[in-house]
């Protein structure tokens, strides 16, 4: 089965293709993103829009970063926080709080028919630190997973894939696909 991945982000495409051991068809679509702190809602909404445009099996993804001191923020709004504050600005804004713990959450959404939707979530606890490592991929350089000495930005692709929320969600999705193939 050919899988479309509704993204224009080449980093996400490369990572998810590697994690699934399968080339995905990059399908950049202009999808409306609803604004909510519930990560499943924008994924569900984007998934429906993507299927409506493609009429083909499609994956969408959204990744959120939650600062525990800020409750549900920045969450799914992290992209706009990055655009407005930058990495250093986000760290500076959080430094006013004693608690620098955070959690990164990725939700993959998948549908074959546009009716039945499947969601696969990966979560990683960690801490927000001063930017270290590559700054080429979102907030990777300020997130240090719990129990690790490196930020995602300092890790090799293999290290990051093993620990990342996208990696954890992809493992669940890959298991789901294997079961679907066995059922046929």
PDB file of C-alpha atoms in Angstrom:
ATOM      1  CA  UNK A   1       0.000   0.000   0.000  1.00  0.00           C
ATOM      2  CA  UNK A   2       1.345   3.416  -0.955  1.00  0.00           C
ATOM      3  CA  UNK A   3       1.188   5.837   1.943  1.00  0.00           C
ATOM      4  CA  UNK A   4       0.893   9.577   1.489  1.00  0.00           C
ATOM      5  CA  UNK A   5       2.352  11.757   4.225  1.00  0.00           C
ATOM      6  CA  UNK A   6       0.687  15.174   4.247  1.00  0.00           C
ATOM      7  CA  UNK A   7       3.700  17.335   5.059  1.00  0.00           C
ATOM      8  CA  UNK A   8       5.975  19.853   3.405  1.00  0.00           C
ATOM      9  CA  UNK A   9       8.596  19.395   6.144  1.00  0.00           C
ATOM     10  CA  UNK A  10      11.476  17.445   4.603  1.00  0.00           C
ATOM     11  CA  UNK A  11      12.926  16.660   8.070  1.00  0.00           C
ATOM     12  CA  UNK A  12       9.678  15.026   9.173  1.00  0.00           C
ATOM     13  CA  UNK A  13       9.417  13.125   5.892  1.00  0.00           C
ATOM     14  CA  UNK A  14      12.971  11.804   6.164  1.00  0.00           C
ATOM     15  CA  UNK A  15      12.550  10.835   9.834  1.00  0.00           C
ATOM     16  CA  UNK A  16       9.202   9.086   9.457  1.00  0.00           C
ATOM     17  CA  UNK A  17      10.251   7.250   6.278  1.00  0.00           C
ATOM     18  CA  UNK A  18      13.327   5.985   8.114  1.00  0.00           C
ATOM     19  CA  UNK A  19      11.337   4.997  11.191  1.00  0.00           C
ATOM     20  CA  UNK A  20       8.808   3.056   9.126  1.00  0.00           C
ATOM     21  CA  UNK A  21      11.468   1.509   6.872  1.00  0.00           C
ATOM     22  CA  UNK A  22       9.270   2.548   3.984  1.00  0.00           C
ATOM     23  CA  UNK A  23       9.387   5.435   1.528  1.00  0.00           C
ATOM     24  CA  UNK A  24       6.418   7.721   2.001  1.00  0.00           C
ATOM     25  CA  UNK A  25       4.900   9.859  -0.715  1.00  0.00           C
ATOM     26  CA  UNK A  26       5.442  13.452   0.335  1.00  0.00           C
ATOM     27  CA  UNK A  27       2.212  15.298  -0.249  1.00  0.00           C
ATOM     28  CA  UNK A  28       2.412  18.966   0.703  1.00  0.00           C
ATOM     29  CA  UNK A  29      -1.133  20.166   1.279  1.00  0.00           C
ATOM     30  CA  UNK A  30      -2.391  23.475   2.568  1.00  0.00           C
ATOM     31  CA  UNK A  31      -4.373  22.230   5.560  1.00  0.00           C
ATOM     32  CA  UNK A  32      -6.188  24.420   8.040  1.00  0.00           C
ATOM     33  CA  UNK A  33      -5.028  23.855  11.611  1.00  0.00           C
ATOM     34  CA  UNK A  34      -7.659  24.282  14.265  1.00  0.00           C
ATOM     35  CA  UNK A  35      -6.402  25.889  17.451  1.00  0.00           C
ATOM     36  CA  UNK A  36      -6.761  23.799  20.586  1.00  0.00           C
ATOM     37  CA  UNK A  37      -4.540  22.360  23.299  1.00  0.00           C
ATOM     38  CA  UNK A  38      -6.002  18.883  22.626  1.00  0.00           C
ATOM     39  CA  UNK A  39      -3.432  17.389  20.209  1.00  0.00           C
ATOM     40  CA  UNK A  40      -5.852  14.795  18.810  1.00  0.00           C
ATOM     41  CA  UNK A  41      -8.307  17.401  17.532  1.00  0.00           C
ATOM     42  CA  UNK A  42      -5.971  19.160  15.052  1.00  0.00           C
ATOM     43  CA  UNK A  43      -4.633  15.776  13.906  1.00  0.00           C
ATOM     44  CA  UNK A  44      -8.153  14.459  13.317  1.00  0.00           C
ATOM     45  CA  UNK A  45      -9.112  17.639  11.481  1.00  0.00           C
ATOM     46  CA  UNK A  46      -5.982  17.621   9.278  1.00  0.00           C
ATOM     47  CA  UNK A  47      -6.438  13.917   8.566  1.00  0.00           C
ATOM     48  CA  UNK A  48      -9.989  14.449   7.301  1.00  0.00           C
ATOM     49  CA  UNK A  49      -8.908  17.384   5.126  1.00  0.00           C
ATOM     50  CA  UNK A  50      -5.973  15.413   3.690  1.00  0.00           C
ATOM     51  CA  UNK A  51      -8.135  12.412   2.843  1.00  0.00           C
ATOM     52  CA  UNK A  52     -10.801  14.637   1.280  1.00  0.00           C
ATOM     53  CA  UNK A  53      -8.138  16.117  -1.037  1.00  0.00           C
ATOM     54  CA  UNK A  54      -6.326  12.851  -1.864  1.00  0.00           C
ATOM     55  CA  UNK A  55      -8.903  10.050  -1.603  1.00  0.00           C
ATOM     56  CA  UNK A  56      -5.973   7.792  -0.716  1.00  0.00           C
ATOM     57  CA  UNK A  57      -4.398   6.306   2.435  1.00  0.00           C
ATOM     58  CA  UNK A  58      -2.781   9.210   4.260  1.00  0.00           C
ATOM     59  CA  UNK A  59      -0.766  10.003   7.368  1.00  0.00           C
ATOM     60  CA  UNK A  60      -0.677  13.330   9.171  1.00  0.00           C
ATOM     61  CA  UNK A  61       1.387  14.228  12.188  1.00  0.00           C
ATOM     62  CA  UNK A  62       1.567  16.877  14.838  1.00  0.00           C
ATOM     63  CA  UNK A  63       4.116  17.227  17.572  1.00  0.00           C
ATOM     64  CA  UNK A  64       3.642  19.283  20.712  1.00  0.00           C
ATOM     65  CA  UNK A  65       5.946  20.475  23.457  1.00  0.00           C
ATOM     66  CA  UNK A  66       4.427  21.061  26.876  1.00  0.00           C
ATOM     67  CA  UNK A  67       6.243  22.985  29.618  1.00  0.00           C
ATOM     68  CA  UNK A  68       4.956  21.575  32.909  1.00  0.00           C
ATOM     69  CA  UNK A  69       5.166  25.031  34.551  1.00  0.00           C
ATOM     70  CA  UNK A  70       2.887  26.392  31.835  1.00  0.00           C
ATOM     71  CA  UNK A  71       0.307  23.584  32.044  1.00  0.00           C
ATOM     72  CA  UNK A  72      -0.875  22.933  28.466  1.00  0.00           C
ATOM     73  CA  UNK A  73       1.401  25.466  26.750  1.00  0.00           C
ATOM     74  CA  UNK A  74       2.983  25.822  24.343  1.00  0.00           C
ATOM     75  CA  UNK A  75       1.590  22.406  23.320  1.00  0.00           C
ATOM     76  CA  UNK A  76       0.347  22.344  19.719  1.00  0.00           C
ATOM     77  CA  UNK A  77       1.138  26.072  19.514  1.00  0.00           C
ATOM     78  CA  UNK A  78       4.893  25.441  19.805  1.00  0.00           C
ATOM     79  CA  UNK A  79       5.472  26.362  16.147  1.00  0.00           C
ATOM     80  CA  UNK A  80       4.104  29.863  16.761  1.00  0.00           C
ATOM     81  CA  UNK A  81       6.026  30.235  20.026  1.00  0.00           C
ATOM     82  CA  UNK A  82       9.210  29.389  18.097  1.00  0.00           C
ATOM     83  CA  UNK A  83       8.379  31.871  15.336  1.00  0.00           C
ATOM     84  CA  UNK A  84       7.610  34.641  17.837  1.00  0.00           C
ATOM     85  CA  UNK A  85      10.191  34.032  20.570  1.00  0.00           C
ATOM     86  CA  UNK A  86      12.868  31.840  19.026  1.00  0.00           C
ATOM     87  CA  UNK A  87      14.590  29.071  20.959  1.00  0.00           C
ATOM     88  CA  UNK A  88      16.499  31.361  23.321  1.00  0.00           C
ATOM     89  CA  UNK A  89      13.358  33.424  23.960  1.00  0.00           C
ATOM     90  CA  UNK A  90      11.374  30.326  24.921  1.00  0.00           C
ATOM     91  CA  UNK A  91      14.115  29.233  27.334  1.00  0.00           C
ATOM     92  CA  UNK A  92      14.302  32.763  28.773  1.00  0.00           C
ATOM     93  CA  UNK A  93      10.515  32.916  29.261  1.00  0.00           C
ATOM     94  CA  UNK A  94      10.534  29.563  31.075  1.00  0.00           C
ATOM     95  CA  UNK A  95      13.524  30.552  33.238  1.00  0.00           C
ATOM     96  CA  UNK A  96      11.155  32.651  35.368  1.00  0.00           C
ATOM     97  CA  UNK A  97       9.822  29.350  36.721  1.00  0.00           C
ATOM     98  CA  UNK A  98      11.634  26.817  38.918  1.00  0.00           C
ATOM     99  CA  UNK A  99      10.220  23.855  37.019  1.00  0.00           C
ATOM    100  CA  UNK A 100      11.908  23.330  33.624  1.00  0.00           C
ATOM    101  CA  UNK A 101      10.434  19.884  33.060  1.00  0.00           C
ATOM    102  CA  UNK A 102       8.612  19.294  29.811  1.00  0.00           C
ATOM    103  CA  UNK A 103       7.028  16.575  27.756  1.00  0.00           C
ATOM    104  CA  UNK A 104       7.158  16.098  24.036  1.00  0.00           C
ATOM    105  CA  UNK A 105       4.180  14.396  22.419  1.00  0.00           C
ATOM    106  CA  UNK A 106       3.721  13.255  18.830  1.00  0.00           C
ATOM    107  CA  UNK A 107       0.431  12.098  17.388  1.00  0.00           C
ATOM    108  CA  UNK A 108       0.316  10.306  14.046  1.00  0.00           C
ATOM    109  CA  UNK A 109      -3.061  10.033  12.391  1.00  0.00           C
ATOM    110  CA  UNK A 110      -3.829   7.511   9.656  1.00  0.00           C
ATOM    111  CA  UNK A 111      -6.822   6.655   7.523  1.00  0.00           C
ATOM    112  CA  UNK A 112      -7.361   4.389   4.552  1.00  0.00           C
ATOM    113  CA  UNK A 113     -10.939   5.383   3.795  1.00  0.00           C
ATOM    114  CA  UNK A 114     -11.519   8.775   5.436  1.00  0.00           C
ATOM    115  CA  UNK A 115     -14.050   7.235   7.814  1.00  0.00           C
ATOM    116  CA  UNK A 116     -12.034   5.100  10.200  1.00  0.00           C
ATOM    117  CA  UNK A 117      -9.201   7.050  11.776  1.00  0.00           C
ATOM    118  CA  UNK A 118      -6.344   5.610  13.795  1.00  0.00           C
ATOM    119  CA  UNK A 119      -4.120   7.570  16.160  1.00  0.00           C
ATOM    120  CA  UNK A 120      -0.684   6.624  17.458  1.00  0.00           C
ATOM    121  CA  UNK A 121       0.902   8.652  20.217  1.00  0.00           C
ATOM    122  CA  UNK A 122       4.446   8.810  21.508  1.00  0.00           C
ATOM    123  CA  UNK A 123       5.492  10.716  24.650  1.00  0.00           C
ATOM    124  CA  UNK A 124       8.869  11.625  26.102  1.00  0.00           C
ATOM    125  CA  UNK A 125       9.536  13.406  29.386  1.00  0.00           C
ATOM    126  CA  UNK A 126      12.491  15.715  29.673  1.00  0.00           C
ATOM    127  CA  UNK A 127      13.760  19.198  30.456  1.00  0.00           C
ATOM    128  CA  UNK A 128      14.119  22.508  28.683  1.00  0.00           C
ATOM    129  CA  UNK A 129      17.759  23.605  28.522  1.00  0.00           C
ATOM    130  CA  UNK A 130      19.818  26.298  26.813  1.00  0.00           C
ATOM    131  CA  UNK A 131      20.064  25.537  23.074  1.00  0.00           C
ATOM    132  CA  UNK A 132      22.682  22.887  22.313  1.00  0.00           C
ATOM    133  CA  UNK A 133      23.387  21.063  19.090  1.00  0.00           C
ATOM    134  CA  UNK A 134      21.750  21.391  15.697  1.00  0.00           C
ATOM    135  CA  UNK A 135      19.068  24.030  15.407  1.00  0.00           C
ATOM    136  CA  UNK A 136      17.766  22.735  12.098  1.00  0.00           C
ATOM    137  CA  UNK A 137      14.699  20.934  13.426  1.00  0.00           C
ATOM    138  CA  UNK A 138      12.226  22.888  15.532  1.00  0.00           C
ATOM    139  CA  UNK A 139      12.874  22.752  19.261  1.00  0.00           C
ATOM    140  CA  UNK A 140      15.268  19.767  19.265  1.00  0.00           C
ATOM    141  CA  UNK A 141      18.178  21.799  20.632  1.00  0.00           C
ATOM    142  CA  UNK A 142      16.316  22.865  23.814  1.00  0.00           C
ATOM    143  CA  UNK A 143      14.736  19.509  24.746  1.00  0.00           C
ATOM    144  CA  UNK A 144      16.845  17.077  26.758  1.00  0.00           C
ATOM    145  CA  UNK A 145      15.060  13.766  27.389  1.00  0.00           C
ATOM    146  CA  UNK A 146      15.013  12.601  31.012  1.00  0.00           C
ATOM    147  CA  UNK A 147      17.976  10.354  31.798  1.00  0.00           C
ATOM    148  CA  UNK A 148      19.984  11.626  28.813  1.00  0.00           C
ATOM    149  CA  UNK A 149      22.960  13.968  28.671  1.00  0.00           C
ATOM    150  CA  UNK A 150      22.223  15.253  25.168  1.00  0.00           C
ATOM    151  CA  UNK A 151      19.428  17.287  23.638  1.00  0.00           C
ATOM    152  CA  UNK A 152      17.674  15.887  20.575  1.00  0.00           C
ATOM    153  CA  UNK A 153      19.720  18.450  18.624  1.00  0.00           C
ATOM    154  CA  UNK A 154      22.972  16.853  19.824  1.00  0.00           C
ATOM    155  CA  UNK A 155      21.946  13.266  19.085  1.00  0.00           C
ATOM    156  CA  UNK A 156      22.679  11.271  15.976  1.00  0.00           C
ATOM    157  CA  UNK A 157      19.585  10.517  13.875  1.00  0.00           C
ATOM    158  CA  UNK A 158      19.631   6.928  15.185  1.00  0.00           C
ATOM    159  CA  UNK A 159      19.801   8.028  18.845  1.00  0.00           C
ATOM    160  CA  UNK A 160      17.006  10.537  18.364  1.00  0.00           C
ATOM    161  CA  UNK A 161      14.767   8.087  16.500  1.00  0.00           C
ATOM    162  CA  UNK A 162      15.092   5.572  19.313  1.00  0.00           C
ATOM    163  CA  UNK A 163      14.048   8.121  21.959  1.00  0.00           C
ATOM    164  CA  UNK A 164      11.824  10.660  20.213  1.00  0.00           C
ATOM    165  CA  UNK A 165       8.052  10.908  20.500  1.00  0.00           C
ATOM    166  CA  UNK A 166       7.822  10.549  16.698  1.00  0.00           C
ATOM    167  CA  UNK A 167       9.898   7.375  16.985  1.00  0.00           C
ATOM    168  CA  UNK A 168       7.612   5.963  19.668  1.00  0.00           C
ATOM    169  CA  UNK A 169       4.468   6.826  17.684  1.00  0.00           C
ATOM    170  CA  UNK A 170       6.021   5.321  14.534  1.00  0.00           C
ATOM    171  CA  UNK A 171       6.749   2.028  16.341  1.00  0.00           C
ATOM    172  CA  UNK A 172       3.058   1.756  17.282  1.00  0.00           C
ATOM    173  CA  UNK A 173       1.983   2.641  13.739  1.00  0.00           C
ATOM    174  CA  UNK A 174       4.398   0.109  12.228  1.00  0.00           C
ATOM    175  CA  UNK A 175       2.991  -2.628  14.505  1.00  0.00           C
ATOM    176  CA  UNK A 176      -0.532  -1.643  13.441  1.00  0.00           C
ATOM    177  CA  UNK A 177       0.407  -1.897   9.747  1.00  0.00           C
ATOM    178  CA  UNK A 178       1.932  -5.363  10.277  1.00  0.00           C
ATOM    179  CA  UNK A 179      -1.284  -6.550  11.941  1.00  0.00           C
ATOM    180  CA  UNK A 180      -3.373  -5.111   9.081  1.00  0.00           C
ATOM    181  CA  UNK A 181      -1.275  -7.002   6.526  1.00  0.00           C
ATOM    182  CA  UNK A 182      -1.607 -10.269   8.511  1.00  0.00           C
ATOM    183  CA  UNK A 183      -5.399  -9.863   8.687  1.00  0.00           C
ATOM    184  CA  UNK A 184      -5.700  -9.767   4.877  1.00  0.00           C
TER     185      UNK A 184
END
